Amino acid sequence: MEFLRPATWDEALAAKAEYPTALPIAGGTDVMVEMNFDVHRPSAILDLNRITELTQWSNDGGVVRLGASVPYARIIDELSGPLPGLALAAHTVGSPQIRNRGGVGGNLGAASPAGDSHPALLAAGRDVFVEAASVRGTRLIPIDDFYVGVKRNSLAADELIRAVHIPVADGPQQFSKIGTRNAMVIAVCAFGFALHPKDGTVGTGIGSAAPTPRRAVEAEEYLRGVLAERGLWESGDLLGTEVIQRFGELVKAAASPIDDVRGTADYRRHALAVMARRTLTWTWNDYSKQIRSAA
Amino acid sequence: MSARTIQGQKNLQNINQASKDGIGGSPLRPDGNLKVKGEFAYSSDMWHEDMLWGTALRSPHPRATILSVDISEALKVPGVYAVLTHQDIPGSKYYGLEIQDQPALAIDKVRYHGEAIALVAADHPETARRAVKKIKVEYEVLTPIVTEEQCLDPGTYGYVHEPHEYKSHAYGNICHEQRLVSGLGVTDEVRALADVIVSGDYEVGMQDQAFLGPESGLAVPAEDGGIDLYVATQWLHVDREQMAPVLDLPEEKVRLTLAGVGGAFGGREDISMQIHACLLAQHTGKPVKIVYARDESFYGHVHRHPARMHYEHGATRDGKLVFADCRIVLDGGAYASASPAVVGNAASLGHGPYVIPNVKMHAIALYSNNPSCGAMRGFGAVQAAFGYESQMDKLAAELGLDPVELRQLNTMSEGDYMPTGQQIDSPAPVADLLRRAKEMPLPPPLDTAHLDVRQLPGALSNTSHGEGIVRGVGYSVGIKNVGFSEGFDDYSTARVRLEVIGGEPVAMVHTAMAEVGQGGVTVHAQIARTELGVEQVTIHPANTEVGSAGSTSASRQTYMTGGAVKLAAEAVKRALIEKGRRRYGWTHDDITLAGGKVVSARSGALVSMVDLLGDEAIDLTREHHHRPTVPFDKETGQGFGHVQYTFCANRAVVDVDVELGLVKVVELTAVQDVGKALNPLSVVGQIQGGCTQALGLAVMEEIIVRDGKVRNASFTDYLIPTILDTPPIPVEILELPDPHAPYGLRGVGEAPTVSATPSIVAAIRNATGLALNRIPVRPEHLTTELPG
Ligand SMILES: Cc1cc2nc3c(=O)[nH]c(=O)nc-3n(C[C@H](O)[C@H](O)[C@H](O)COP(=O)(O)OP(=O)(O)OC[C@H]3O[C@@H](n4cnc5c(N)ncnc54)[C@H](O)[C@@H]3O)c2cc1C
């Protein structure tokens, strides 16, 4: 097995072009586990840990460009303000050790339906992009086009993830995850939710309840409609149980979970509805407080 | 073979503590800091020049006929030194803890998912793994026999072991059974005496010991044709007893030394890699190390028996138990392991610490094509406690009585009789334990004004900000036996040596006791200090150079091997004093040892040990046998079967998110009588650890098996409690001496594992109102009846 240790981004791209089957390793919290379980026997490993720019982020006020290897611990410490949904998701990942090593680039690379970043990224809106690069050039993949199958993403064989572009939150965001223990657990199912008052939309993300992370499109559309028609964005008035209930039902309907060792399909649907209702309630309460205090 | 080339043997040798660290003190464990800092040398850390790595090919099928095994391609892999099948075994092909029914390598058929078929030794672990993949096995896959119905109908579904292969009194896929009747038994006439009758069906999932240090060891061939094995195990001598016939060696040529053990909980009581490593070492003439990968560990050791139980209890209107009837079906899996003892415990302890005038019981262990089950902390008693304690709550609800009061109306005390007819002849403060658990202050209610998600079910998963949370409280009490039962003489041996080293009297304690984390080595040093009045005690590495110490299980080691150390130290003390009498002509009748001197209570110090000993060492070995027991009568279950009983009571306080089915145990109180706490800090640690393992069984720990296949052989999906799942565990210790036991002590390690699980389930029932007849309780069990 070859062990490639590029010092710069360009060297990394060149290496990936030369060895398209090389397995990138960032924090290694997925890669090393899978190698231990003999899931992978890669011909080469491409270590990205010397490339410091991958561990940096920038914020131009509108969009955060998050380096692929910024670990979860730093997302929590440094980005809870602009990326509250992702920071809440990061809080739920593994243990302190895992949060010190793992990051969003690896989560996207693994593209597990149970990855905790995904619901938060989907909820952050349709303007979230994965910056993928190869010696051929750079492209921005919309998050909605990124997940293509169970543990499959839309990266080409010669591409690497450089960063993720995430709009700075313009409203409250939440993330909830079900696990059968109170820490260090892979999601039985998860839900990300965000209010986007600027363009009058809402964002959702469902984790671990379909072959890929996915958006609850009808739930988003329903809520967008209700908020607009009733002038709720302006008034900040209560949503009412009927709306909350309906939203939960639509989120539930958007999932297509299976029974597995972690939980049953029925439970996942049920829990998604509950999490959808609760996260909507929390974000809306926060939003209406903001509106009212501004008024 | 020089021991100097073996690394990883130095963990437990030096305990230099002052004599305030005799019994009743709490000196710290010698391995504690090392383990916390990651410096402890575990069995998997051993290394030897020129060593090979062994690994096994394991069956992907729970039941199949092996048509052929072709090892030729594997042998061709460069770096491979040996590929062995059962045909290469020099001696007996079978072994087993109680019944020798397990082939060391599969012979013509496999009976469970993960059964070892062939072995490879290579110069690199990766090479060995690759070679294993090149072994070609042709299987005829058969439908596995996995449910109770299938097992009990061999005419339709077949046999796990053909009846002519049975090596015990097994019949029809039943590995072992025990019946019990006391009083009038349970008949319609007896039922008619009860005002109320409650019954229930209960199920316990397959728990795993989930020790963190995988099975591992190093086998080194010796010049005399024998083998030295350095291994993490629970009982060196019983390993040797099973290994020697397979290796075709006399026992004295199979020498075992304990290596650093990373947890055991019963899972190391059976053979795992011991025989395999030795076969490869014998065959290649080279040292062979085997370390299981995590998934292999889940396949390679026995688990807790899953159980299905039917209970029926009758009581008078005022809450006095009239009868109890029970049937317990334990799934023993493919091989017997400890199943007979598990059945014996389930049958004899399965009605709990209660006085019940009329009792019936039928307990069986099945042979099936599920993973083998055997010893795990509290075996037999754990499963049953979930049944009888659930029944007590049900009965209390039916009678409108407080669940603790109902229990107290029926709890046993000293002088009462077990359903086996055995009289409880030492303190049994069961009602008092419950009273104390109930009187401990309750934790404050959830502070809804200042919520911290970390304190809620789901914690940082952020599923609730106070919504759906309901608090529940539950109680339970349990009974466990200490030591091996039913006529087994599980004696322990200890050697104590007293000599002068560097101008100071130093005691050395040498036993074959497996230190698996229970703190036995600390206690041995404490006993030697107290009995010999010395400060310095050295613990010799545990090995088979000294006689058996029995198993580190059944809550027995402090009682049994601690008792042996006491006997040996007392003998050394007598010999030393006798030496003084001969030399100085003392006539005092009040001589003892203290502070490094021989002292008389009236006359003061007589002579220092240093002067009395000179360069002579006193080196004596003693065996400690517990009082004899007898087997239970097969039909009536009667007999003086157990050495000692131990009791623990718990109160659990839980917060349940009733909408999502998530549970947070808020507090888990334990009250236990330990007879005498030799090391109070260790005792509290054992009780808290036992409670935590019980919590795991209550709400998360289960090996999931479908059609005989293990579905979660990793810590990704076999969940054990983290620190965020583990609540404060206030412990109250009672010390009521047992006159039959050394220092009056009572085994500690298992009772809380027996008793705590039902209290947690009771608390969840209290919060949800649900029946919850199966453990572990999963979120979907709490939400299925809810609209979503
Ligand atoms: C104990 C434990 C607990 C865990 N708990 C959670 C959890 O709660 N939630 C969760 O979501 N995950 C969890 N994980 C999984 C893992 O930590 C996360 O998926 C993490 O985000 C992976 O990041 P990493 O940097 O370690 O990735 P790596 O392991 O280095 O890589 C993961 C995948 O991404 C690819 N990759 C990495 N970087 C790039 C790149 N720049 N470009 C292209 N491909 C790339 C790799 O080739 C590999 O396929 C856990 C893992 C462990 C061991």
PDB file of N, CA and C in Angstrom, chain A residues 158-198:
ATOM      1  N   ASP A 158     -11.128  11.651  -9.557  1.00  0.00           N
ATOM      2  CA  ASP A 158      -9.917  12.462  -9.374  1.00  0.00           C
ATOM      3  C   ASP A 158     -10.173  13.707  -8.523  1.00  0.00           C
ATOM      4  N   GLU A 159     -11.378  13.802  -7.938  1.00  0.00           N
ATOM      5  CA  GLU A 159     -11.709  15.021  -7.203  1.00  0.00           C
ATOM      6  C   GLU A 159     -11.509  14.878  -5.692  1.00  0.00           C
ATOM      7  N   LEU A 160     -11.220  16.009  -5.086  1.00  0.00           N
ATOM      8  CA  LEU A 160     -11.156  16.104  -3.627  1.00  0.00           C
ATOM      9  C   LEU A 160     -12.056  17.246  -3.173  1.00  0.00           C
ATOM     10  N   ILE A 161     -12.520  17.141  -1.943  1.00  0.00           N
ATOM     11  CA  ILE A 161     -13.319  18.237  -1.372  1.00  0.00           C
ATOM     12  C   ILE A 161     -12.353  19.230  -0.748  1.00  0.00           C
ATOM     13  N   ARG A 162     -12.528  20.474  -1.154  1.00  0.00           N
ATOM     14  CA  ARG A 162     -11.652  21.494  -0.587  1.00  0.00           C
ATOM     15  C   ARG A 162     -12.356  22.244   0.548  1.00  0.00           C
ATOM     16  N   ALA A 163     -13.611  22.558   0.341  1.00  0.00           N
ATOM     17  CA  ALA A 163     -14.340  23.353   1.326  1.00  0.00           C
ATOM     18  C   ALA A 163     -15.829  23.161   1.110  1.00  0.00           C
ATOM     19  N   VAL A 164     -16.594  23.678   2.058  1.00  0.00           N
ATOM     20  CA  VAL A 164     -18.044  23.729   1.907  1.00  0.00           C
ATOM     21  C   VAL A 164     -18.457  25.180   2.097  1.00  0.00           C
ATOM     22  N   HIS A 165     -19.327  25.668   1.198  1.00  0.00           N
ATOM     23  CA  HIS A 165     -19.815  27.047   1.278  1.00  0.00           C
ATOM     24  C   HIS A 165     -21.199  27.020   1.903  1.00  0.00           C
ATOM     25  N   ILE A 166     -21.338  27.695   3.020  1.00  0.00           N
ATOM     26  CA  ILE A 166     -22.603  27.651   3.753  1.00  0.00           C
ATOM     27  C   ILE A 166     -23.025  29.084   4.067  1.00  0.00           C
ATOM     28  N   PRO A 167     -24.235  29.460   3.624  1.00  0.00           N
ATOM     29  CA  PRO A 167     -24.694  30.819   3.941  1.00  0.00           C
ATOM     30  C   PRO A 167     -24.748  31.040   5.452  1.00  0.00           C
ATOM     31  N   VAL A 168     -24.356  32.225   5.860  1.00  0.00           N
ATOM     32  CA  VAL A 168     -24.456  32.591   7.273  1.00  0.00           C
ATOM     33  C   VAL A 168     -25.940  32.601   7.656  1.00  0.00           C
ATOM     34  N   ALA A 169     -26.249  32.031   8.826  1.00  0.00           N
ATOM     35  CA  ALA A 169     -27.649  31.915   9.244  1.00  0.00           C
ATOM     36  C   ALA A 169     -28.295  33.288   9.320  1.00  0.00           C
ATOM     37  N   ASP A 170     -29.496  33.403   8.745  1.00  0.00           N
ATOM     38  CA  ASP A 170     -30.235  34.660   8.877  1.00  0.00           C
ATOM     39  C   ASP A 170     -31.452  34.466   9.766  1.00  0.00           C
ATOM     40  N   GLY A 171     -31.537  33.314  10.390  1.00  0.00           N
ATOM     41  CA  GLY A 171     -32.632  33.054  11.326  1.00  0.00           C
ATOM     42  C   GLY A 171     -32.248  31.880  12.200  1.00  0.00           C
ATOM     43  N   PRO A 172     -33.105  31.521  13.152  1.00  0.00           N
ATOM     44  CA  PRO A 172     -32.801  30.427  14.060  1.00  0.00           C
ATOM     45  C   PRO A 172     -32.677  29.079  13.318  1.00  0.00           C
ATOM     46  N   GLN A 173     -31.792  28.230  13.819  1.00  0.00           N
ATOM     47  CA  GLN A 173     -31.602  26.886  13.255  1.00  0.00           C
ATOM     48  C   GLN A 173     -31.538  25.881  14.398  1.00  0.00           C
ATOM     49  N   GLN A 174     -31.980  24.668  14.118  1.00  0.00           N
ATOM     50  CA  GLN A 174     -31.940  23.625  15.139  1.00  0.00           C
ATOM     51  C   GLN A 174     -31.528  22.297  14.532  1.00  0.00           C
ATOM     52  N   PHE A 175     -31.071  21.412  15.401  1.00  0.00           N
ATOM     53  CA  PHE A 175     -30.698  20.068  14.978  1.00  0.00           C
ATOM     54  C   PHE A 175     -31.023  19.123  16.114  1.00  0.00           C
ATOM     55  N   SER A 176     -31.678  18.005  15.790  1.00  0.00           N
ATOM     56  CA  SER A 176     -32.003  16.977  16.787  1.00  0.00           C
ATOM     57  C   SER A 176     -31.633  15.621  16.246  1.00  0.00           C
ATOM     58  N   LYS A 177     -31.207  14.774  17.133  1.00  0.00           N
ATOM     59  CA  LYS A 177     -30.786  13.436  16.688  1.00  0.00           C
ATOM     60  C   LYS A 177     -31.232  12.399  17.707  1.00  0.00           C
ATOM     61  N   ILE A 178     -31.695  11.282  17.209  1.00  0.00           N
ATOM     62  CA  ILE A 178     -32.082  10.193  18.102  1.00  0.00           C
ATOM     63  C   ILE A 178     -30.956   9.167  18.161  1.00  0.00           C
ATOM     64  N   GLY A 179     -30.608   8.796  19.387  1.00  0.00           N
ATOM     65  CA  GLY A 179     -29.671   7.688  19.567  1.00  0.00           C
ATOM     66  C   GLY A 179     -30.140   6.892  20.755  1.00  0.00           C
ATOM     67  N   THR A 180     -29.765   5.603  20.809  1.00  0.00           N
ATOM     68  CA  THR A 180     -30.219   4.803  21.950  1.00  0.00           C
ATOM     69  C   THR A 180     -29.295   4.934  23.139  1.00  0.00           C
ATOM     70  N   ARG A 181     -28.312   5.800  23.055  1.00  0.00           N
ATOM     71  CA  ARG A 181     -27.669   6.183  24.305  1.00  0.00           C
ATOM     72  C   ARG A 181     -27.426   7.689  24.247  1.00  0.00           C
ATOM     73  N   ASN A 182     -26.996   8.222  25.371  1.00  0.00           N
ATOM     74  CA  ASN A 182     -27.021   9.678  25.504  1.00  0.00           C
ATOM     75  C   ASN A 182     -25.761  10.370  25.003  1.00  0.00           C
ATOM     76  N   ALA A 183     -24.845   9.632  24.419  1.00  0.00           N
ATOM     77  CA  ALA A 183     -23.662  10.224  23.794  1.00  0.00           C
ATOM     78  C   ALA A 183     -23.029   9.160  22.918  1.00  0.00           C
ATOM     79  N   MET A 184     -22.138   9.597  22.035  1.00  0.00           N
ATOM     80  CA  MET A 184     -21.374   8.685  21.199  1.00  0.00           C
ATOM     81  C   MET A 184     -22.243   7.605  20.576  1.00  0.00           C
ATOM     82  N   VAL A 185     -23.105   8.036  19.701  1.00  0.00           N
ATOM     83  CA  VAL A 185     -24.030   7.085  19.107  1.00  0.00           C
ATOM     84  C   VAL A 185     -24.306   7.511  17.678  1.00  0.00           C
ATOM     85  N   ILE A 186     -24.432   6.511  16.818  1.00  0.00           N
ATOM     86  CA  ILE A 186     -24.797   6.808  15.438  1.00  0.00           C
ATOM     87  C   ILE A 186     -26.286   7.052  15.392  1.00  0.00           C
ATOM     88  N   ALA A 187     -26.685   8.032  14.592  1.00  0.00           N
ATOM     89  CA  ALA A 187     -28.090   8.434  14.580  1.00  0.00           C
ATOM     90  C   ALA A 187     -28.997   7.277  14.187  1.00  0.00           C
ATOM     91  N   VAL A 188     -30.058   7.087  14.974  1.00  0.00           N
ATOM     92  CA  VAL A 188     -31.167   6.237  14.540  1.00  0.00           C
ATOM     93  C   VAL A 188     -31.925   7.017  13.471  1.00  0.00           C
ATOM     94  N   CYS A 189     -32.091   8.308  13.717  1.00  0.00           N
ATOM     95  CA  CYS A 189     -32.552   9.251  12.711  1.00  0.00           C
ATOM     96  C   CYS A 189     -32.252  10.653  13.247  1.00  0.00           C
ATOM     97  N   ALA A 190     -32.219  11.626  12.346  1.00  0.00           N
ATOM     98  CA  ALA A 190     -31.870  12.985  12.755  1.00  0.00           C
ATOM     99  C   ALA A 190     -32.643  13.971  11.897  1.00  0.00           C
ATOM    100  N   PHE A 191     -32.763  15.187  12.426  1.00  0.00           N
ATOM    101  CA  PHE A 191     -33.503  16.207  11.683  1.00  0.00           C
ATOM    102  C   PHE A 191     -32.858  17.571  11.885  1.00  0.00           C
ATOM    103  N   GLY A 192     -32.629  18.256  10.774  1.00  0.00           N
ATOM    104  CA  GLY A 192     -32.117  19.621  10.829  1.00  0.00           C
ATOM    105  C   GLY A 192     -33.185  20.574  10.317  1.00  0.00           C
ATOM    106  N   PHE A 193     -33.258  21.744  10.948  1.00  0.00           N
ATOM    107  CA  PHE A 193     -34.288  22.694  10.533  1.00  0.00           C
ATOM    108  C   PHE A 193     -33.742  24.112  10.638  1.00  0.00           C
ATOM    109  N   ALA A 194     -34.095  24.951   9.651  1.00  0.00           N
ATOM    110  CA  ALA A 194     -33.648  26.342   9.676  1.00  0.00           C
ATOM    111  C   ALA A 194     -34.731  27.251   9.115  1.00  0.00           C
ATOM    112  N   LEU A 195     -34.862  28.416   9.728  1.00  0.00           N
ATOM    113  CA  LEU A 195     -35.738  29.463   9.199  1.00  0.00           C
ATOM    114  C   LEU A 195     -34.863  30.427   8.402  1.00  0.00           C
ATOM    115  N   HIS A 196     -35.336  30.785   7.225  1.00  0.00           N
ATOM    116  CA  HIS A 196     -34.597  31.728   6.394  1.00  0.00           C
ATOM    117  C   HIS A 196     -35.469  32.953   6.128  1.00  0.00           C
ATOM    118  N   PRO A 197     -35.588  33.852   7.108  1.00  0.00           N
ATOM    119  CA  PRO A 197     -36.512  34.985   6.955  1.00  0.00           C
ATOM    120  C   PRO A 197     -36.179  35.877   5.757  1.00  0.00           C
ATOM    121  N   LYS A 198     -34.901  35.934   5.391  1.00  0.00           N
ATOM    122  CA  LYS A 198     -34.537  36.850   4.304  1.00  0.00           C
ATOM    123  C   LYS A 198     -35.272  36.535   3.015  1.00  0.00           C
TER     124      LYS A 198
END
